[in-house]
CSV table of C-alpha atoms in Angstrom, one decimal:
chain,number,residue,atom,x,y,z
A,1,MET,CA,-3.3,30.1,7.7
A,2,GLU,CA,-5.4,27.0,8.2
A,3,ARG,CA,-3.9,23.8,7.0
A,4,GLU,CA,-5.7,21.8,4.3
A,5,LYS,CA,-7.5,18.8,5.7
A,6,PRO,CA,-7.3,15.3,4.4
A,7,TRP,CA,-10.3,14.3,2.3
A,8,ALA,CA,-11.8,11.2,0.8
A,9,ALA,CA,-12.3,10.7,-2.9
A,10,THR,CA,-14.8,8.3,-4.3
A,11,GLY,CA,-12.8,6.4,-6.9
A,12,LEU,CA,-9.2,7.3,-8.0
A,13,ALA,CA,-10.6,9.3,-10.9
A,14,GLU,CA,-11.9,12.0,-8.4
A,15,VAL,CA,-8.3,12.5,-7.1
A,16,GLY,CA,-7.2,14.1,-10.4
A,17,LEU,CA,-4.1,11.9,-10.2
A,18,ALA,CA,-2.8,12.5,-13.7
A,19,GLY,CA,-2.6,16.3,-13.2
A,20,ARG,CA,-1.0,15.9,-9.8
A,21,VAL,CA,1.6,13.4,-11.2
A,22,ALA,CA,2.5,15.6,-14.1
A,23,GLY,CA,3.3,18.5,-11.8
A,24,SER,CA,5.3,16.6,-9.2
A,25,ASP,CA,9.1,16.6,-8.9
A,26,ARG,CA,9.4,13.3,-7.0
A,27,LEU,CA,7.1,10.3,-6.9
A,28,PHE,CA,6.9,7.1,-5.0
A,29,PHE,CA,4.4,4.4,-5.9
A,30,HIS,CA,3.7,1.4,-3.6
A,31,ALA,CA,1.1,-1.0,-5.0
A,32,ALA,CA,0.8,-4.6,-6.1
A,33,LEU,CA,0.7,-3.8,-9.9
A,34,TYR,CA,0.2,-1.0,-12.3
A,35,SER,CA,-1.7,-2.5,-15.3
A,36,ASN,CA,-4.4,0.2,-14.8
A,37,PHE,CA,-1.8,2.9,-15.2
A,38,ALA,CA,-0.4,1.2,-18.3
A,39,ARG,CA,-3.9,1.3,-19.9
A,40,ASP,CA,-4.7,4.9,-18.8
A,41,ARG,CA,-3.4,7.3,-21.6
A,42,ALA,CA,-3.7,10.3,-19.3
A,43,MET,CA,-1.6,8.6,-16.6
A,44,ALA,CA,1.1,7.4,-19.1
A,45,ASP,CA,1.2,11.0,-20.5
A,46,ALA,CA,1.4,12.5,-17.1
A,47,LEU,CA,4.3,10.3,-16.1
A,48,GLU,CA,6.2,11.1,-19.3
A,49,ALA,CA,5.6,14.8,-18.8
A,50,ALA,CA,7.0,14.6,-15.2
A,51,LEU,CA,9.9,12.5,-16.2
A,52,ARG,CA,10.9,14.8,-19.1
A,53,ARG,CA,11.0,17.9,-16.9
A,54,PRO,CA,14.6,19.0,-16.1
A,55,GLY,CA,13.7,19.5,-12.4
A,56,PHE,CA,12.1,16.1,-11.9
A,57,GLU,CA,14.1,14.1,-9.4
A,58,ARG,CA,13.0,10.5,-9.2
A,59,LEU,CA,10.2,8.0,-9.6
A,60,GLU,CA,10.4,5.0,-7.3
A,61,VAL,CA,8.0,2.1,-7.9
A,62,VAL,CA,7.5,-0.9,-5.6
A,63,SER,CA,5.4,-3.7,-7.0
A,64,LEU,CA,4.6,-7.2,-6.0
A,65,ASP,CA,6.7,-10.1,-7.4
A,66,PRO,CA,4.2,-12.5,-9.0
A,67,VAL,CA,6.9,-15.1,-9.8
A,68,ALA,CA,7.9,-15.6,-6.1
A,69,ARG,CA,4.3,-16.8,-5.2
A,70,PRO,CA,4.4,-15.8,-1.5
A,71,PRO,CA,2.2,-17.9,0.9
A,72,TYR,CA,-0.6,-15.3,0.7
A,73,TRP,CA,-0.6,-15.2,-3.2
A,74,ASP,CA,-3.8,-17.1,-3.9
A,75,GLU,CA,-5.9,-15.1,-1.5
A,76,PHE,CA,-4.3,-11.8,-2.5
A,77,ARG,CA,-4.8,-12.5,-6.2
A,78,GLN,CA,-8.6,-12.7,-5.5
A,79,ILE,CA,-8.4,-9.4,-3.6
A,80,LEU,CA,-6.8,-7.7,-6.5
A,81,ARG,CA,-9.2,-9.0,-9.2
A,82,GLN,CA,-12.0,-11.1,-7.8
A,83,ASP,CA,-12.7,-14.3,-9.8
A,84,MET,CA,-9.9,-13.6,-12.3
A,85,PRO,CA,-8.2,-16.8,-13.4
A,86,ALA,CA,-4.6,-17.2,-12.5
A,87,ALA,CA,-3.5,-16.9,-16.2
A,88,ALA,CA,-5.3,-13.6,-16.7
A,89,MET,CA,-3.8,-12.3,-13.5
A,90,GLN,CA,-0.4,-13.2,-14.8
A,91,ARG,CA,-1.1,-11.2,-17.9
A,92,GLU,CA,-2.0,-8.2,-15.7
A,93,PHE,CA,1.4,-8.5,-14.0
A,94,SER,CA,3.0,-8.8,-17.5
A,95,VAL,CA,1.3,-5.6,-18.7
A,96,SER,CA,2.4,-3.8,-15.5
A,97,ALA,CA,6.0,-5.0,-15.8
A,98,ALA,CA,6.3,-4.0,-19.5
A,99,PHE,CA,4.9,-0.6,-18.7
A,100,LEU,CA,7.3,0.0,-15.9
A,101,ASP,CA,10.3,-1.5,-17.8
A,102,ALA,CA,9.6,0.9,-20.7
A,103,LEU,CA,9.5,3.9,-18.3
A,104,ALA,CA,12.8,2.8,-16.8
A,105,SER,CA,14.4,2.3,-20.3
A,106,ARG,CA,13.4,5.7,-21.5
A,107,HIS,CA,14.4,7.4,-18.2
A,108,PRO,CA,17.2,5.3,-16.7
A,109,HIS,CA,18.5,8.0,-14.3
A,110,LYS,CA,15.1,9.0,-13.0
A,111,VAL,CA,13.2,5.7,-12.5
A,112,ARG,CA,13.9,3.1,-9.9
A,113,LEU,CA,11.9,-0.2,-10.0
A,114,TYR,CA,11.6,-2.6,-7.1
A,115,VAL,CA,9.8,-5.9,-6.6
A,116,THR,CA,8.9,-7.4,-3.3
A,117,VAL,CA,7.3,-10.4,-1.7
A,118,ALA,CA,6.2,-8.4,1.3
A,119,LEU,CA,2.4,-8.2,1.5
A,120,PRO,CA,1.2,-4.9,0.2
A,121,LEU,CA,-1.2,-3.5,2.9
A,122,ALA,CA,-2.7,-0.7,0.8
A,123,PRO,CA,-1.9,1.1,-2.5
A,124,ILE,CA,0.0,4.2,-1.6
A,125,LEU,CA,1.1,7.0,-3.9
A,126,LEU,CA,3.5,9.7,-2.6
A,127,LEU,CA,3.7,13.0,-4.5
A,128,ASP,CA,5.4,16.3,-3.6
A,129,ASP,CA,2.6,17.6,-1.4
A,130,VAL,CA,0.2,14.8,-0.9
A,131,VAL,CA,-0.1,11.2,0.2
A,132,ILE,CA,-2.8,9.3,-1.6
A,133,VAL,CA,-3.9,5.9,-0.1
A,134,GLY,CA,-6.5,3.4,-1.2
A,135,HIS,CA,-7.4,0.0,0.2
A,136,TYR,CA,-7.5,-3.6,-1.0
A,137,ALA,CA,-10.8,-5.5,-0.3
A,138,HIS,CA,-12.5,-8.8,-1.0
A,139,SER,CA,-14.8,-7.2,-3.6
A,140,PRO,CA,-15.7,-7.4,-7.3
A,141,ALA,CA,-15.0,-3.6,-7.4
A,142,PRO,CA,-11.2,-3.1,-7.8
A,143,ALA,CA,-9.2,-0.6,-5.7
A,144,PRO,CA,-9.4,2.2,-8.3
A,145,LEU,CA,-13.1,2.3,-7.7
A,146,GLY,CA,-12.9,2.4,-3.9
A,147,HIS,CA,-12.4,5.3,-1.6
A,148,TRP,CA,-9.1,7.1,-1.6
A,149,LEU,CA,-7.8,9.2,1.2
A,150,VAL,CA,-6.0,12.3,0.0
A,151,ILE,CA,-3.6,13.6,2.8
A,152,PRO,CA,-1.9,17.0,2.2
A,153,ALA,CA,1.7,16.7,3.5
A,154,ASP,CA,5.3,17.8,3.0
A,155,VAL,CA,6.2,14.4,1.7
A,156,ALA,CA,9.9,15.1,1.2
A,157,SER,CA,10.4,16.3,4.8
A,158,LEU,CA,8.4,13.4,6.2
A,159,MET,CA,10.3,10.9,4.0
A,160,GLU,CA,13.6,12.4,5.3
A,161,LEU,CA,12.4,12.0,8.9
A,162,ALA,CA,11.3,8.4,8.2
A,163,GLU,CA,14.7,7.5,6.6
A,164,GLU,CA,16.3,8.9,9.8
A,165,GLY,CA,14.0,6.8,12.0
A,166,ALA,CA,12.3,9.7,13.7
A,167,GLN,CA,9.7,8.8,16.3
A,168,PRO,CA,6.1,9.9,15.6
A,169,GLU,CA,6.0,11.9,18.9
A,170,SER,CA,8.3,14.5,17.3
A,171,LEU,CA,5.7,15.2,14.6
A,172,ASP,CA,2.7,17.5,14.5
A,173,PRO,CA,-0.4,15.3,15.1
A,174,ALA,CA,-1.7,16.1,11.6
A,175,ASP,CA,1.5,14.6,10.1
A,176,VAL,CA,1.5,11.3,12.0
A,177,GLY,CA,-1.0,9.5,9.7
A,178,ALA,CA,1.0,10.6,6.6
A,179,TYR,CA,4.2,9.6,8.3
A,180,ARG,CA,2.9,6.0,9.0
A,181,LEU,CA,2.1,5.6,5.3
A,182,ILE,CA,5.5,6.9,4.2
A,183,CYS,CA,7.2,4.5,6.7
A,184,ASP,CA,5.2,1.7,5.0
A,185,CYS,CA,6.6,2.7,1.6
A,186,LEU,CA,10.1,2.8,2.9
A,187,ALA,CA,9.7,-0.6,4.5
A,188,ALA,CA,8.4,-2.0,1.3
A,189,ARG,CA,11.4,-0.6,-0.6
A,190,LEU,CA,13.8,-2.0,2.0
A,191,ALA,CA,12.2,-5.5,1.7
A,192,SER,CA,12.5,-5.3,-2.1
A,193,ARG,CA,14.8,-6.4,-4.9
A,194,ARG,CA,15.8,-3.6,-7.2
A,195,LEU,CA,15.3,-4.2,-10.9
A,196,ALA,CA,16.3,-0.8,-12.4
């Protein structure tokens, strides 16, 4: 049987993310902030549906710590939302934090929240059977409107290999790209401070 190939979506809406999230048993999100998810009723409902399922294992979320103000902060703030004033950006981070805190409060045994000062290289979402990765750019169009690569993969197996420190030579060539992104997620978690 031929393996499904990675494909590019034009905008995050084309990925069908809410449906994919609702049906997943384990999720790992690595992005700067999640205010867009907080304002998206379909995504909020999908997360609640997943978290309420008895078979759901865990949601891990790594976000950028806006309080720490790392050296790249001013430039990266302009990448996230071009020409947005600093006070408005702080509100975006507050919306994101409140959304994530509420999820963790309702599902304390299933949600793990982390904040990091490590520079996020790309927004990466790990679901059961797919890695979804976007890109940050100096553009007035935010990341959700950019191109998103959808990479079919056995995420749990690749995550286990990454946690063991497996070398990419041991992987099927089709899995190496997904493995790199999973390693980036684990590195972000390692460089983070756990909140919940």
